[in-house]
Coordinates of C-alpha atoms in Angstrom, one line a residue:
M423 CA 11.2 -15.1 -9.1
L424 CA 13.3 -13.3 -7.9
I425 CA 16.6 -16.0 -8.5
V426 CA 13.7 -16.5 -12.1
L427 CA 15.8 -12.7 -12.9
L428 CA 18.2 -13.4 -12.6
G429 CA 18.6 -16.2 -13.7
I430 CA 17.6 -14.4 -16.9
L431 CA 19.4 -11.8 -16.7
K432 CA 22.7 -13.8 -15.7
S433 CA 22.5 -15.9 -19.4
N434 CA 21.8 -12.9 -20.9
K435 CA 17.9 -12.7 -21.5
T436 CA 14.9 -10.0 -21.5
Y437 CA 13.2 -10.3 -18.5
V438 CA 9.6 -9.0 -19.0
L439 CA 6.7 -9.2 -15.7
L440 CA 3.2 -9.7 -16.4
D441 CA 1.4 -8.7 -13.6
P442 CA -1.4 -11.7 -12.4
Q443 CA -3.7 -8.7 -11.2
A444 CA -3.3 -6.4 -14.5
P445 CA -6.2 -7.0 -17.0
A446 CA -6.3 -10.0 -19.1
A447 CA -6.0 -7.8 -22.5
R448 CA -3.4 -5.7 -21.2
N449 CA -0.8 -8.3 -20.6
Q450 CA -2.5 -10.6 -23.6
H451 CA -1.5 -6.7 -25.6
I452 CA 1.6 -7.3 -23.8
L453 CA 2.7 -10.7 -24.8
N454 CA 1.5 -10.0 -28.9
D455 CA 3.7 -6.8 -28.7
V456 CA 7.2 -8.5 -26.7
R457 CA 5.9 -12.5 -28.7
P458 CA 8.7 -13.4 -26.1
V459 CA 10.5 -17.7 -26.2
L460 CA 9.2 -18.3 -23.4
I461 CA 6.9 -18.2 -19.9
L462 CA 6.6 -19.2 -17.2
A463 CA 3.3 -18.1 -15.5
E464 CA 1.1 -20.2 -13.0
T465 CA -1.7 -19.8 -15.2
L466 CA -2.6 -20.6 -18.8
L467 CA -1.6 -17.8 -21.1
Q468 CA -2.3 -17.7 -24.9
A469 CA 1.2 -17.8 -26.7
G470 CA 1.1 -18.1 -29.1
E471 CA 4.2 -20.1 -30.8
S472 CA 5.9 -19.2 -27.1
L473 CA 6.2 -21.9 -25.3
C474 CA 4.5 -21.9 -21.4
L475 CA 5.5 -23.6 -18.2
H476 CA 4.6 -24.3 -14.9
P477 CA 7.3 -23.9 -12.9
D478 CA 6.1 -27.2 -10.5
N479 CA 6.2 -28.8 -13.9
I480 CA 10.4 -28.3 -14.9
N481 CA 12.5 -31.4 -13.6
F482 CA 15.0 -28.8 -12.3
A483 CA 17.0 -32.7 -10.8
Q484 CA 17.4 -33.0 -15.0
I485 CA 19.2 -29.8 -15.8
Q486 CA 22.5 -29.2 -15.7
V487 CA 24.0 -26.4 -13.1
D488 CA 27.5 -25.2 -14.0
N489 CA 28.4 -21.4 -13.5
R490 CA 28.9 -20.4 -16.3
I491 CA 30.4 -16.8 -16.3
L492 CA 28.9 -15.0 -19.3
Q493 CA 30.1 -11.8 -21.4
T494 CA 27.5 -8.8 -20.3
P495 CA 27.4 -6.5 -23.2
A496 CA 26.7 -3.2 -20.8
E497 CA 24.0 -1.5 -23.7
G498 CA 22.1 -5.3 -23.7
L499 CA 18.2 -5.0 -22.6
A500 CA 17.1 -5.6 -18.9
Y501 CA 14.0 -6.0 -19.5
I502 CA 11.0 -4.1 -21.0
C503 CA 8.0 -2.1 -18.7
Y504 CA 5.1 -1.3 -19.8
T505 CA 3.7 1.6 -19.2
S506 CA 0.8 3.9 -20.1
G507 CA 0.0 4.6 -24.3
T508 CA -1.4 8.2 -26.1
T509 CA -2.8 5.3 -28.3
G510 CA -5.1 3.3 -25.6
K511 CA -2.7 0.1 -25.9
P512 CA 0.3 0.5 -23.8
K513 CA 3.8 1.0 -24.2
G514 CA 7.0 -1.4 -23.9
V515 CA 10.5 0.3 -22.7
M516 CA 13.5 -1.7 -23.6
V517 CA 15.9 -0.8 -20.4
T518 CA 19.2 -1.7 -20.5
R519 CA 21.4 -3.6 -18.6
V520 CA 24.0 -0.9 -17.0
G521 CA 21.2 1.4 -17.3
L522 CA 19.8 -1.3 -14.8
S523 CA 23.5 -1.1 -12.7
N524 CA 23.8 2.3 -12.2
L525 CA 20.5 2.3 -10.6
A526 CA 21.4 -0.9 -7.8
Q527 CA 24.2 1.0 -7.2
N528 CA 22.9 4.6 -6.7
H529 CA 20.1 3.0 -4.8
R530 CA 22.2 1.6 -2.0
D531 CA 24.7 4.4 -2.6
F532 CA 22.3 7.4 -1.6
I533 CA 20.1 5.0 1.6
G534 CA 23.2 3.4 2.5
L535 CA 22.3 0.2 2.3
K536 CA 23.9 -2.9 4.4
L537 CA 23.8 -6.2 5.0
E538 CA 23.0 -6.3 7.6
S539 CA 19.2 -3.7 6.0
R540 CA 16.5 -5.0 5.5
V541 CA 13.9 -3.5 2.3
L542 CA 11.0 -4.3 1.4
C543 CA 9.5 -4.8 -2.0
I544 CA 5.3 -3.5 -2.3
A545 CA 5.9 -2.8 -5.6
S546 CA 3.5 -5.1 -7.8
L547 CA 4.9 -7.4 -11.1
G548 CA 4.2 -4.7 -13.5
F549 CA 5.4 -1.5 -11.7
D550 CA 8.8 0.1 -12.6
A551 CA 9.7 0.0 -9.3
F552 CA 9.5 -3.4 -8.6
G553 CA 12.9 -3.6 -10.1
W554 CA 14.0 0.3 -7.9
D555 CA 12.6 -2.6 -4.7
I556 CA 15.5 -5.2 -5.2
F557 CA 18.9 -4.3 -7.2
G558 CA 19.5 -2.0 -5.0
A559 CA 19.2 -4.0 -1.7
F560 CA 20.1 -6.6 -4.4
V561 CA 24.0 -5.2 -4.9
S562 CA 24.7 -4.7 -1.3
G563 CA 23.6 -7.9 0.3
S564 CA 20.8 -6.8 1.8
A565 CA 17.9 -8.7 3.0
V566 CA 14.3 -8.3 0.3
Y567 CA 11.4 -8.6 1.7
L568 CA 8.0 -9.5 -0.7
A569 CA 5.5 -8.3 0.4
P570 CA 2.4 -10.0 0.5
D571 CA -0.7 -9.1 -1.5
V572 CA -2.7 -8.5 0.6
L573 CA -0.2 -5.8 1.9
H574 CA -1.1 -3.8 -1.8
S575 CA -4.9 -2.9 0.1
D576 CA -4.8 -3.2 3.0
V577 CA -2.6 -0.1 5.0
T578 CA -3.4 -1.5 8.8
A579 CA -2.0 -5.1 7.6
L580 CA 1.0 -2.7 5.4
H581 CA 2.0 -0.9 8.8
Q582 CA 1.5 -4.5 11.0
Y583 CA 4.2 -7.0 8.3
L584 CA 6.5 -4.0 8.6
V585 CA 7.0 -3.6 12.9
K586 CA 6.7 -7.1 12.9
N587 CA 9.4 -8.1 10.1
E588 CA 11.6 -4.4 11.7
I589 CA 11.5 -3.6 8.1
G590 CA 14.4 -0.8 7.6
H591 CA 13.8 0.0 4.0
V592 CA 10.6 1.7 2.0
T593 CA 9.5 2.9 -0.7
L594 CA 6.0 4.4 -1.4
T595 CA 3.5 6.2 -3.1
P596 CA 1.7 9.4 -1.0
A597 CA -1.2 7.9 -1.2
I598 CA -0.4 4.6 0.9
L599 CA 1.7 6.9 3.4
E600 CA -0.6 9.0 4.3
L601 CA -2.8 6.1 5.1
L602 CA 0.0 4.6 7.0
P603 CA -1.2 5.2 11.2
H604 CA 1.5 7.9 12.6
E605 CA 3.0 5.1 14.8
D606 CA 7.4 4.4 13.3
W607 CA 9.3 1.1 14.4
H608 CA 12.1 -0.3 15.5
G609 CA 14.6 -0.7 12.6
L610 CA 13.2 1.9 10.2
R611 CA 16.1 3.9 8.3
S612 CA 14.5 5.8 5.4
M613 CA 11.0 5.7 4.0
I614 CA 10.7 6.9 -0.4
V615 CA 8.1 7.7 -2.0
M616 CA 7.7 7.9 -5.8
G617 CA 5.0 8.5 -8.6
D618 CA 4.3 11.9 -6.2
A619 CA 4.9 14.5 -3.1
P620 CA 3.6 13.5 0.0
P621 CA 0.4 16.4 1.1
A622 CA 2.8 18.8 4.0
D623 CA 1.2 17.1 6.9
V624 CA 2.6 13.7 6.2
I625 CA 6.5 15.1 5.0
A626 CA 6.7 16.8 8.5
W627 CA 5.4 14.2 10.5
W628 CA 8.0 11.3 9.5
S629 CA 10.9 13.1 8.2
S630 CA 10.7 14.2 11.8
R631 CA 11.3 11.3 13.1
T632 CA 13.1 8.8 9.8
R633 CA 15.5 9.7 7.0
L634 CA 12.2 10.7 4.4
C635 CA 13.4 10.8 0.8
N636 CA 11.7 12.3 -2.5
G637 CA 12.1 10.3 -5.8
Y638 CA 12.5 11.1 -9.4
G639 CA 12.9 9.4 -12.4
P640 CA 10.9 8.0 -15.4
T641 CA 10.2 5.0 -16.5
E642 CA 12.5 5.5 -19.9
A643 CA 15.2 6.7 -17.6
T644 CA 15.4 3.6 -15.6
I645 CA 13.0 4.7 -11.9
A646 CA 15.5 7.0 -9.9
T647 CA 16.7 10.0 -12.1
S648 CA 17.4 12.8 -8.7
L649 CA 16.5 12.6 -4.8
C650 CA 15.8 15.0 -2.2
E651 CA 15.8 13.8 1.6
Y652 CA 13.4 16.1 3.2
R653 CA 14.6 18.5 5.4
D654 CA 14.1 22.0 6.9
G655 CA 13.3 24.5 3.8
V656 CA 13.2 22.3 1.1
A657 CA 10.0 22.7 -0.5
W658 CA 7.6 19.8 -1.0
N659 CA 7.7 19.7 -4.4
C660 CA 11.2 19.5 -4.7
I661 CA 13.3 15.8 -6.7
G662 CA 17.1 17.2 -5.3
K663 CA 20.2 16.8 -7.7
P664 CA 20.7 14.3 -10.3
L665 CA 21.8 11.0 -8.9
K666 CA 25.2 9.8 -9.9
N667 CA 26.0 8.9 -14.4
Y668 CA 22.6 11.2 -15.3
R669 CA 22.3 15.1 -16.4
C670 CA 19.5 17.0 -15.8
Y671 CA 18.0 19.9 -18.4
I672 CA 16.2 21.9 -18.5
L673 CA 14.9 23.9 -21.7
D674 CA 13.2 25.9 -23.5
A675 CA 11.0 24.9 -26.6
Q676 CA 13.6 26.0 -29.3
H677 CA 16.4 23.7 -26.6
N678 CA 17.8 26.4 -24.4
F679 CA 19.2 26.4 -20.9
L680 CA 17.5 28.4 -18.4
P681 CA 18.0 29.9 -15.3
I682 CA 17.1 30.1 -11.7
G683 CA 13.6 30.4 -11.3
F684 CA 13.1 29.6 -14.9
E685 CA 10.0 27.1 -16.1
G686 CA 11.1 24.1 -18.7
E687 CA 10.6 21.2 -19.8
L688 CA 13.0 19.3 -17.6
C689 CA 15.4 16.7 -19.9
I690 CA 18.2 13.6 -19.3
A691 CA 20.9 12.5 -20.5
G692 CA 23.1 9.8 -18.5
V693 CA 23.6 6.6 -18.4
G694 CA 20.2 5.2 -17.5
L695 CA 18.1 6.6 -21.2
A696 CA 16.0 3.6 -22.3
H697 CA 17.2 2.3 -25.8
G698 CA 13.4 3.3 -26.7
Y699 CA 9.8 1.7 -27.5
L700 CA 9.6 -1.5 -28.6
N701 CA 8.2 -1.6 -32.4
E702 CA 8.1 2.0 -31.2
P703 CA 10.5 3.9 -34.2
A704 CA 8.5 7.3 -34.7
L705 CA 8.1 7.4 -31.4
S706 CA 11.9 6.7 -30.2
D707 CA 12.8 9.5 -32.0
E708 CA 10.2 12.2 -31.2
K709 CA 11.1 11.4 -27.7
F710 CA 14.7 10.1 -27.5
V711 CA 16.8 12.9 -29.2
M712 CA 20.0 14.1 -30.0
L713 CA 20.7 18.2 -29.5
P714 CA 23.5 19.9 -29.6
L715 CA 23.5 21.9 -26.5
P716 CA 25.5 25.2 -25.3
G717 CA 28.8 24.5 -24.5
N718 CA 28.7 20.2 -25.2
P719 CA 31.2 19.9 -28.7
Y720 CA 29.6 16.9 -29.7
P721 CA 25.6 15.9 -29.3
E722 CA 24.0 14.2 -26.7
R723 CA 20.8 11.8 -26.1
I724 CA 19.0 12.9 -24.1
Y725 CA 15.2 12.1 -23.1
K726 CA 11.8 14.2 -23.3
T727 CA 9.6 14.2 -19.6
G728 CA 7.1 15.9 -20.5
D729 CA 7.8 18.1 -17.0
I730 CA 7.6 20.9 -16.5
A731 CA 10.0 21.5 -13.7
K732 CA 13.0 24.7 -12.6
W733 CA 16.5 25.0 -10.4
D734 CA 16.3 26.6 -7.5
E735 CA 18.9 29.4 -6.1
Q736 CA 20.6 25.8 -3.7
G737 CA 21.0 23.5 -7.8
N738 CA 17.8 21.6 -6.3
I739 CA 14.8 20.5 -9.6
V740 CA 11.6 21.7 -8.0
F741 CA 9.5 19.8 -9.8
I742 CA 5.9 22.2 -11.5
G743 CA 3.4 19.4 -13.5
R744 CA 3.2 18.6 -16.8
K745 CA 3.1 19.4 -20.6
D746 CA 0.6 17.3 -22.3
N747 CA -1.8 14.7 -21.5
Q748 CA -0.6 12.4 -18.9
V749 CA -0.9 12.4 -14.7
K750 CA 0.0 10.8 -12.0
I751 CA -2.9 8.5 -9.7
R752 CA -1.7 7.3 -7.0
G753 CA 1.9 7.6 -7.9
V754 CA 1.0 5.9 -10.9
R755 CA 1.4 7.9 -14.5
I756 CA -1.6 7.4 -16.6
E757 CA -2.4 9.1 -20.2
I758 CA -5.5 10.4 -20.5
G759 CA -5.4 9.3 -23.7
E760 CA -5.8 5.4 -22.9
I761 CA -8.6 6.1 -21.3
E762 CA -10.4 7.9 -23.1
A763 CA -10.3 5.4 -26.4
A764 CA -10.9 2.4 -23.8
I765 CA -14.2 4.0 -23.0
R766 CA -14.6 5.0 -27.0
R767 CA -15.1 1.2 -27.3
H768 CA -18.2 1.5 -25.7
P769 CA -20.7 1.3 -28.7
Q770 CA -23.2 3.3 -26.3
V771 CA -20.6 5.9 -26.4
E772 CA -20.7 9.0 -29.0
S773 CA -18.0 11.1 -27.0
V774 CA -15.6 11.4 -24.0
C775 CA -13.1 13.8 -22.6
V776 CA -11.3 12.2 -18.8
V777 CA -9.9 15.3 -16.8
A778 CA -8.2 15.2 -14.1
S779 CA -10.2 17.5 -11.5
K780 CA -8.8 18.5 -7.7
Q781 CA -10.4 16.8 -5.1
R782 CA -10.5 16.9 -1.2
V783 CA -8.7 14.4 -1.5
G784 CA -5.8 15.3 -4.4
K785 CA -7.0 14.3 -7.7
V786 CA -8.4 12.2 -9.3
L787 CA -10.2 11.2 -12.4
V788 CA -13.2 12.3 -13.6
A789 CA -15.4 11.4 -17.9
F790 CA -17.4 13.0 -19.2
V791 CA -19.8 11.3 -21.1
Q792 CA -21.4 12.1 -24.5
P793 CA -23.7 9.0 -24.4
S794 CA -25.4 8.3 -27.7
S795 CA -28.3 6.2 -25.7
S796 CA -29.7 7.3 -22.9
T797 CA -29.7 3.3 -20.6
L798 CA -26.3 3.5 -20.4
Q799 CA -25.5 4.1 -16.5
A800 CA -21.7 4.5 -15.1
D801 CA -22.1 1.1 -13.9
I802 CA -21.7 -0.7 -16.9
L803 CA -19.3 1.4 -18.7
R804 CA -16.8 1.3 -15.8
Y805 CA -16.9 -2.4 -15.2
S806 CA -16.0 -2.1 -18.9
L807 CA -13.1 -0.4 -18.6
I808 CA -12.3 -3.0 -15.8
T809 CA -10.5 -5.3 -17.8
Q810 CA -9.3 -2.9 -20.3
L811 CA -7.5 -0.3 -17.8
H812 CA -4.3 -0.4 -14.2
S813 CA -6.9 0.4 -11.8
A814 CA -5.7 4.0 -11.0
A815 CA -6.7 4.4 -14.6
I816 CA -10.2 4.0 -13.9
P817 CA -12.6 7.4 -13.7
S818 CA -14.1 7.7 -10.4
A819 CA -17.2 9.9 -11.8
F820 CA -18.2 9.4 -14.5
V821 CA -20.8 12.6 -15.8
F822 CA -23.5 12.3 -18.8
L823 CA -23.7 16.0 -21.0
S824 CA -26.2 16.2 -24.2
T825 CA -22.7 17.5 -24.9
L826 CA -19.2 18.4 -24.0
P827 CA -18.2 22.5 -24.1
L828 CA -16.1 23.6 -27.3
T829 CA -13.7 26.3 -26.6
V830 CA -13.5 29.0 -30.2
N831 CA -12.1 26.2 -32.1
G832 CA -13.8 23.7 -32.2
K833 CA -12.5 21.8 -29.7
V834 CA -13.0 20.3 -26.4
D835 CA -13.3 22.3 -23.8
R836 CA -10.8 20.6 -21.3
R837 CA -10.0 23.5 -19.3
Q838 CA -14.0 24.0 -18.7
L839 CA -14.5 20.3 -17.5
E840 CA -11.3 20.6 -15.3
N841 CA -13.6 23.4 -13.6
R842 CA -17.0 22.3 -13.4
P843 CA -17.7 20.9 -10.4
L844 CA -19.0 18.5 -9.0
E845 CA -21.8 19.0 -5.7
D846 CA -24.7 18.4 -8.2
A847 CA -27.6 17.3 -6.1
D848 CA -28.6 14.6 -7.6
S849 CA -32.8 13.8 -6.7
R850 CA -32.2 10.3 -7.1
V851 CA -29.4 9.9 -4.3
A852 CA -30.0 7.7 -1.7
K853 CA -29.5 10.1 1.8
A854 CA -28.3 8.6 5.2
E855 CA -31.4 8.4 7.4
T856 CA -29.7 7.2 10.4
E857 CA -26.4 8.5 12.3
T858 CA -24.1 6.5 11.6
E859 CA -25.7 6.0 8.2
A860 CA -24.4 10.1 8.4
L861 CA -20.9 9.4 9.5
L862 CA -19.8 7.1 6.7
E863 CA -21.8 8.7 4.5
R864 CA -19.8 12.0 5.4
I865 CA -16.3 9.8 5.4
V866 CA -17.3 7.8 1.5
A867 CA -18.0 10.9 0.0
D868 CA -14.5 12.6 1.2
A869 CA -12.9 9.6 0.8
I870 CA -13.6 9.4 -2.5
G871 CA -13.3 13.4 -3.0
C872 CA -17.2 13.2 -4.2
A873 CA -20.2 16.5 -2.3
Y874 CA -22.5 13.2 -3.0
V875 CA -22.3 9.2 -2.0
D876 CA -25.8 6.7 -2.5
V877 CA -25.9 5.2 1.0
T878 CA -27.4 2.4 -1.5
Q879 CA -24.8 2.1 -4.0
D880 CA -22.0 -0.3 -4.1
F881 CA -19.2 1.5 -3.0
I882 CA -16.4 0.3 -6.1
S883 CA -19.4 1.4 -8.4
L884 CA -18.7 4.6 -6.5
G885 CA -15.6 5.0 -7.6
A886 CA -13.9 3.5 -4.1
H887 CA -10.9 2.1 -5.3
S888 CA -8.1 -0.5 -2.5
L889 CA -6.2 2.5 -1.7
T890 CA -10.0 4.2 -0.9
M891 CA -11.6 0.5 0.6
S892 CA -8.5 1.7 2.6
R893 CA -9.7 5.1 3.9
I894 CA -12.8 4.0 4.8
V895 CA -11.4 1.2 6.8
A896 CA -9.0 3.8 8.5
L897 CA -11.6 6.7 9.8
T898 CA -14.7 4.6 10.3
S899 CA -12.4 2.7 12.8
R900 CA -11.4 5.4 13.9
D901 CA -14.3 8.0 14.3
L902 CA -16.9 5.4 14.8
H903 CA -14.2 3.5 17.7
C904 CA -15.3 0.2 15.8
R905 CA -12.9 -2.1 14.5
L906 CA -13.5 -2.8 11.3
N907 CA -11.3 -4.6 7.9
L908 CA -11.4 -4.9 4.5
A909 CA -13.3 -8.3 5.0
D910 CA -16.0 -6.7 6.6
I911 CA -16.4 -3.5 3.5
F912 CA -16.1 -6.2 0.7
Q913 CA -18.8 -7.6 3.0
H914 CA -20.4 -5.1 2.8
N915 CA -20.5 -3.0 -0.3
T916 CA -22.6 0.0 1.2
I917 CA -22.9 2.9 3.0
R918 CA -26.9 1.4 5.2
S919 CA -25.5 -2.2 5.4
L920 CA -22.3 -1.0 6.7
A921 CA -24.1 1.0 9.2
E922 CA -26.4 -2.0 9.4
Y923 CA -23.4 -4.6 10.7
I924 CA -21.6 -1.2 12.6
D925 CA -24.2 -1.1 14.9
E926 CA -24.9 -4.6 14.7
Q927 CA -21.8 -4.9 15.9
A928 CA -22.2 -2.1 18.5
T929 CA -24.8 -3.8 20.4
V930 CA -22.7 -7.7 20.3
A931 CA -20.1 -5.5 22.3
H932 CA -22.3 -4.8 24.7
T933 CA -24.1 -8.4 25.2
T934 CA -22.4 -11.1 27.0
V935 CA -22.9 -14.2 25.8
L936 CA -23.1 -17.0 28.3
L937 CA -21.8 -20.6 28.1
S938 CA -22.7 -23.4 29.2
E939 CA -20.7 -25.5 31.2
E940 CA -21.7 -28.6 29.8
R941 CA -20.2 -27.0 26.0
R942 CA -17.1 -29.5 27.4
A943 CA -13.5 -29.3 24.7
P944 CA -11.1 -31.7 24.0
L945 CA -7.6 -30.3 25.6
N946 CA -4.7 -29.4 21.7
P947 CA -1.2 -31.1 22.6
Q948 CA 0.2 -28.1 24.7
Q949 CA -2.5 -28.4 26.8
N950 CA -2.0 -32.3 27.3
L951 CA 1.1 -31.5 28.1
L952 CA 0.9 -29.0 31.2
W953 CA -1.7 -31.0 32.9
Y954 CA -0.1 -34.1 33.1
L955 CA 3.0 -32.2 34.3
S956 CA -0.2 -30.8 36.9
A957 CA -1.3 -33.8 38.1
L958 CA 1.8 -35.7 37.8
N959 CA 3.2 -32.7 40.2
P960 CA 0.0 -30.6 41.6
D961 CA 2.8 -28.3 43.9
D962 CA 4.7 -27.2 40.8
C963 CA 4.8 -23.6 40.1
S964 CA 7.5 -23.8 38.0
Y965 CA 4.8 -22.1 35.4
N966 CA 3.5 -19.6 37.4
L967 CA 4.2 -15.9 35.5
P968 CA 3.7 -12.8 36.6
V969 CA 3.4 -9.5 35.5
C970 CA 2.9 -6.3 37.4
V971 CA 1.1 -3.1 36.3
E972 CA 2.2 0.7 37.4
I973 CA -1.1 2.4 38.0
C974 CA -0.3 6.5 38.2
G975 CA -3.4 8.1 39.9
P976 CA -6.4 9.0 41.3
L977 CA -8.6 5.2 41.1
D978 CA -11.7 4.7 41.6
L979 CA -11.3 0.8 42.8
E980 CA -15.2 0.1 42.4
L981 CA -14.9 0.9 39.1
F982 CA -11.8 -0.8 38.2
E983 CA -13.0 -3.8 39.6
D984 CA -16.1 -3.8 38.2
S985 CA -13.1 -3.6 34.2
V986 CA -12.0 -6.9 35.9
N987 CA -15.1 -8.6 35.4
F988 CA -16.6 -7.3 32.9
V989 CA -13.5 -8.5 31.2
Y990 CA -13.6 -11.8 32.4
E991 CA -16.9 -12.4 31.0
K992 CA -16.3 -11.3 27.5
H993 CA -13.3 -13.2 26.4
E994 CA -14.0 -17.6 27.8
S995 CA -10.8 -18.3 28.0
L996 CA -10.1 -16.5 31.0
R997 CA -13.2 -18.2 32.0
T998 CA -12.2 -21.4 31.7
I999 CA -11.3 -24.0 34.0
F1000 CA -10.0 -28.0 33.6
G1001 CA -11.3 -31.2 33.7
E1002 CA -10.8 -35.4 33.5
S1003 CA -13.3 -38.4 32.3
Q1004 CA -12.5 -41.1 32.2
G1005 CA -9.2 -40.6 32.1
V1006 CA -9.3 -37.8 29.4
A1007 CA -9.0 -34.9 29.8
Y1008 CA -11.2 -31.9 28.8
Q1009 CA -12.0 -27.7 29.0
Y1010 CA -14.8 -25.8 30.5
A1011 CA -15.5 -22.2 30.0
K1012 CA -17.7 -20.9 33.2
P1013 CA -20.4 -18.6 33.2
H1014 CA -19.6 -16.6 35.3
V1015 CA -16.3 -15.5 37.2
S1016 CA -16.7 -13.1 40.2
L1017 CA -13.1 -11.4 40.9
K1018 CA -12.4 -9.3 44.4
L1019 CA -9.5 -7.9 44.2
C1020 CA -7.4 -8.0 47.4
D1021 CA -5.8 -4.7 48.9
Y1022 CA -3.3 -4.9 49.7
C1023 CA -0.5 -2.2 51.9
I1024 CA 3.0 -2.9 51.2
G1025 CA 3.6 -3.5 55.4
S1026 CA 5.2 -6.1 57.7
Q1027 CA 4.0 -9.3 56.0
Y1028 CA 5.7 -7.9 52.7
Q1029 CA 8.2 -5.6 53.3
S1030 CA 8.1 -5.4 49.0
L1031 CA 6.9 -5.8 46.3
D1032 CA 8.9 -8.1 45.5
A1033 CA 8.6 -9.8 48.8
L1034 CA 4.2 -10.2 47.9
V1035 CA 4.9 -11.3 43.9
K1036 CA 7.5 -14.1 45.2
S1037 CA 4.5 -15.3 47.8
L1038 CA 2.2 -15.4 44.1
C1039 CA 4.6 -16.7 42.1
A1040 CA 5.1 -19.7 44.2
T1041 CA 1.3 -20.8 45.4
P1042 CA -0.6 -23.4 43.3
F1043 CA -3.5 -23.4 41.1
D1044 CA -6.2 -25.6 41.4
I1045 CA -7.3 -25.4 37.4
T1046 CA -10.1 -28.1 38.6
E1047 CA -11.9 -25.2 40.4
R1048 CA -11.0 -21.7 38.9
P1049 CA -9.1 -20.3 36.4
P1050 CA -5.4 -20.1 36.3
V1051 CA -5.0 -16.8 36.7
I1052 CA -4.4 -14.5 40.2
L1053 CA -5.0 -11.0 40.5
R1054 CA -3.6 -8.8 43.3
L1055 CA -4.2 -5.3 44.0
V1056 CA -1.2 -3.7 46.5
Q1057 CA -1.8 0.0 47.3
F1058 CA 0.9 2.2 47.8
D1059 CA -1.3 5.5 48.2
E1060 CA -4.4 7.1 46.9
A1061 CA -2.5 8.2 43.7
H1062 CA -0.1 4.7 43.1
H1063 CA -1.0 1.4 42.8
V1064 CA 0.1 -2.0 41.4
L1065 CA -1.2 -4.8 39.6
I1066 CA -0.4 -7.6 40.3

């Protein structure tokens, strides 16, 4: 994918990224709007007059390769990125090459990317942050790690990936950062949050361990126009100062400059401004305007963001909110009108109003629907939206009303709906019957931001999305002391089903399954090699590996020995011995292995711990009689032991 993008840019062409996970209707609209000359895709798309190719069907060996250097116009288009639109259809933002180049250099310089840096690209293809992740790394020679799809929804897997690959620089949405375990890792140099500001406790924890920055920038200004590093005294909603080659203005309704502390519309100028919206000249003229600003001899082209902000005393921009009908949900800019238009398409909907309701987990979308039929259900509406909207744009809750409240002017009273409590209990809601169900009910309600949930309703119908699922996994694993993953949530997709599964797992965890001594298994190639070497030289101790664990504090020897034996009973590999039948080696697990920890005191026989370890390492194993593990407990005093 990255090579394809570079090839397109080098040939002075423009690329458009389609997210395979996005609704098919959205991708088809983009194709119809762009009318590309070439499509590279792994699945056949309705391409019209476009040529659609699968990468595997291209014979690269027959393509003439030469390193042609083409003259690249700075104002030429680099890519088109689609964002939410008021008409119910996404609109294409035409981003320039000079804007993309400026973005990459700003990313490199602000973060300090170097040749040895490791950058994670986790943004989805249809999200403009994808360009932020990769192009800054390109111009600095850094290594780019493309996140597997599973990392987009499994925060535990994401953390393991970050740790394993020693990722130094990562850009995340606040929703993901909030769920990330509070464990830093070797190599971490910087974290950037974009799309919204994280909670104060999340800021405090991560900013004390690494360089944590808050990034701001609309797609229309090439992703990032300002950055703020969280330090002591920095407000949570501070978005910093303009980056290189950007100018930011805070203007009133008459386009006058506003002084420090006064709120107004944030407007952006500079090389990063997009050309406008594809096939939308009227909208382009409305949002991208030439303004004769005070103190400027010539009119300047600016982009009116629709965001309300103010200057602080230090010259930083403080973000206040939106002035129009857009909201940020899970870091994605959502147009309320697009959601309402999609819901109105349903034949059983007479009227609808979607609001961003503030719940415990932050903003959640709530759709207030006036149905034309009493048979309309929330599940029906939700599933009809899955093929039309981004997952972040699907409301978490649907509330059916006989009529929508109106203002004195006859318009829908959005403010009343925004403040309407969602705590109205429904007598039809199935309640928890067991302790586990009650705990899960609380966890799920907290995760999706609603007061009441039905324990028999599937999580998706309750309004859960991928990040909500990850939150449920994390909270359940922590509060119920069990191990869960996303697959468990999808397989047991109601509170009642998941509670039964957790209770069953708890029972199994305390039950030892006895295995038959006659259940033999062949050796794998590595085991066969070691078996052969052991048979050639039974006294060879080359593969004996010592491990010493220091135990500080009083130790109950009897309880400790019972615990060790429980571990042996639980894991077959610790009870496995090896044998031979008719020249063929095999392995099997003994049903029981009873261990007695020899309690040594370092004395005259062994002058030091090293001497004891060397003695044990020189003791050959008889792997046909007992498992290849020896345990010894050395006591220095009542509060100091070493397990070998």
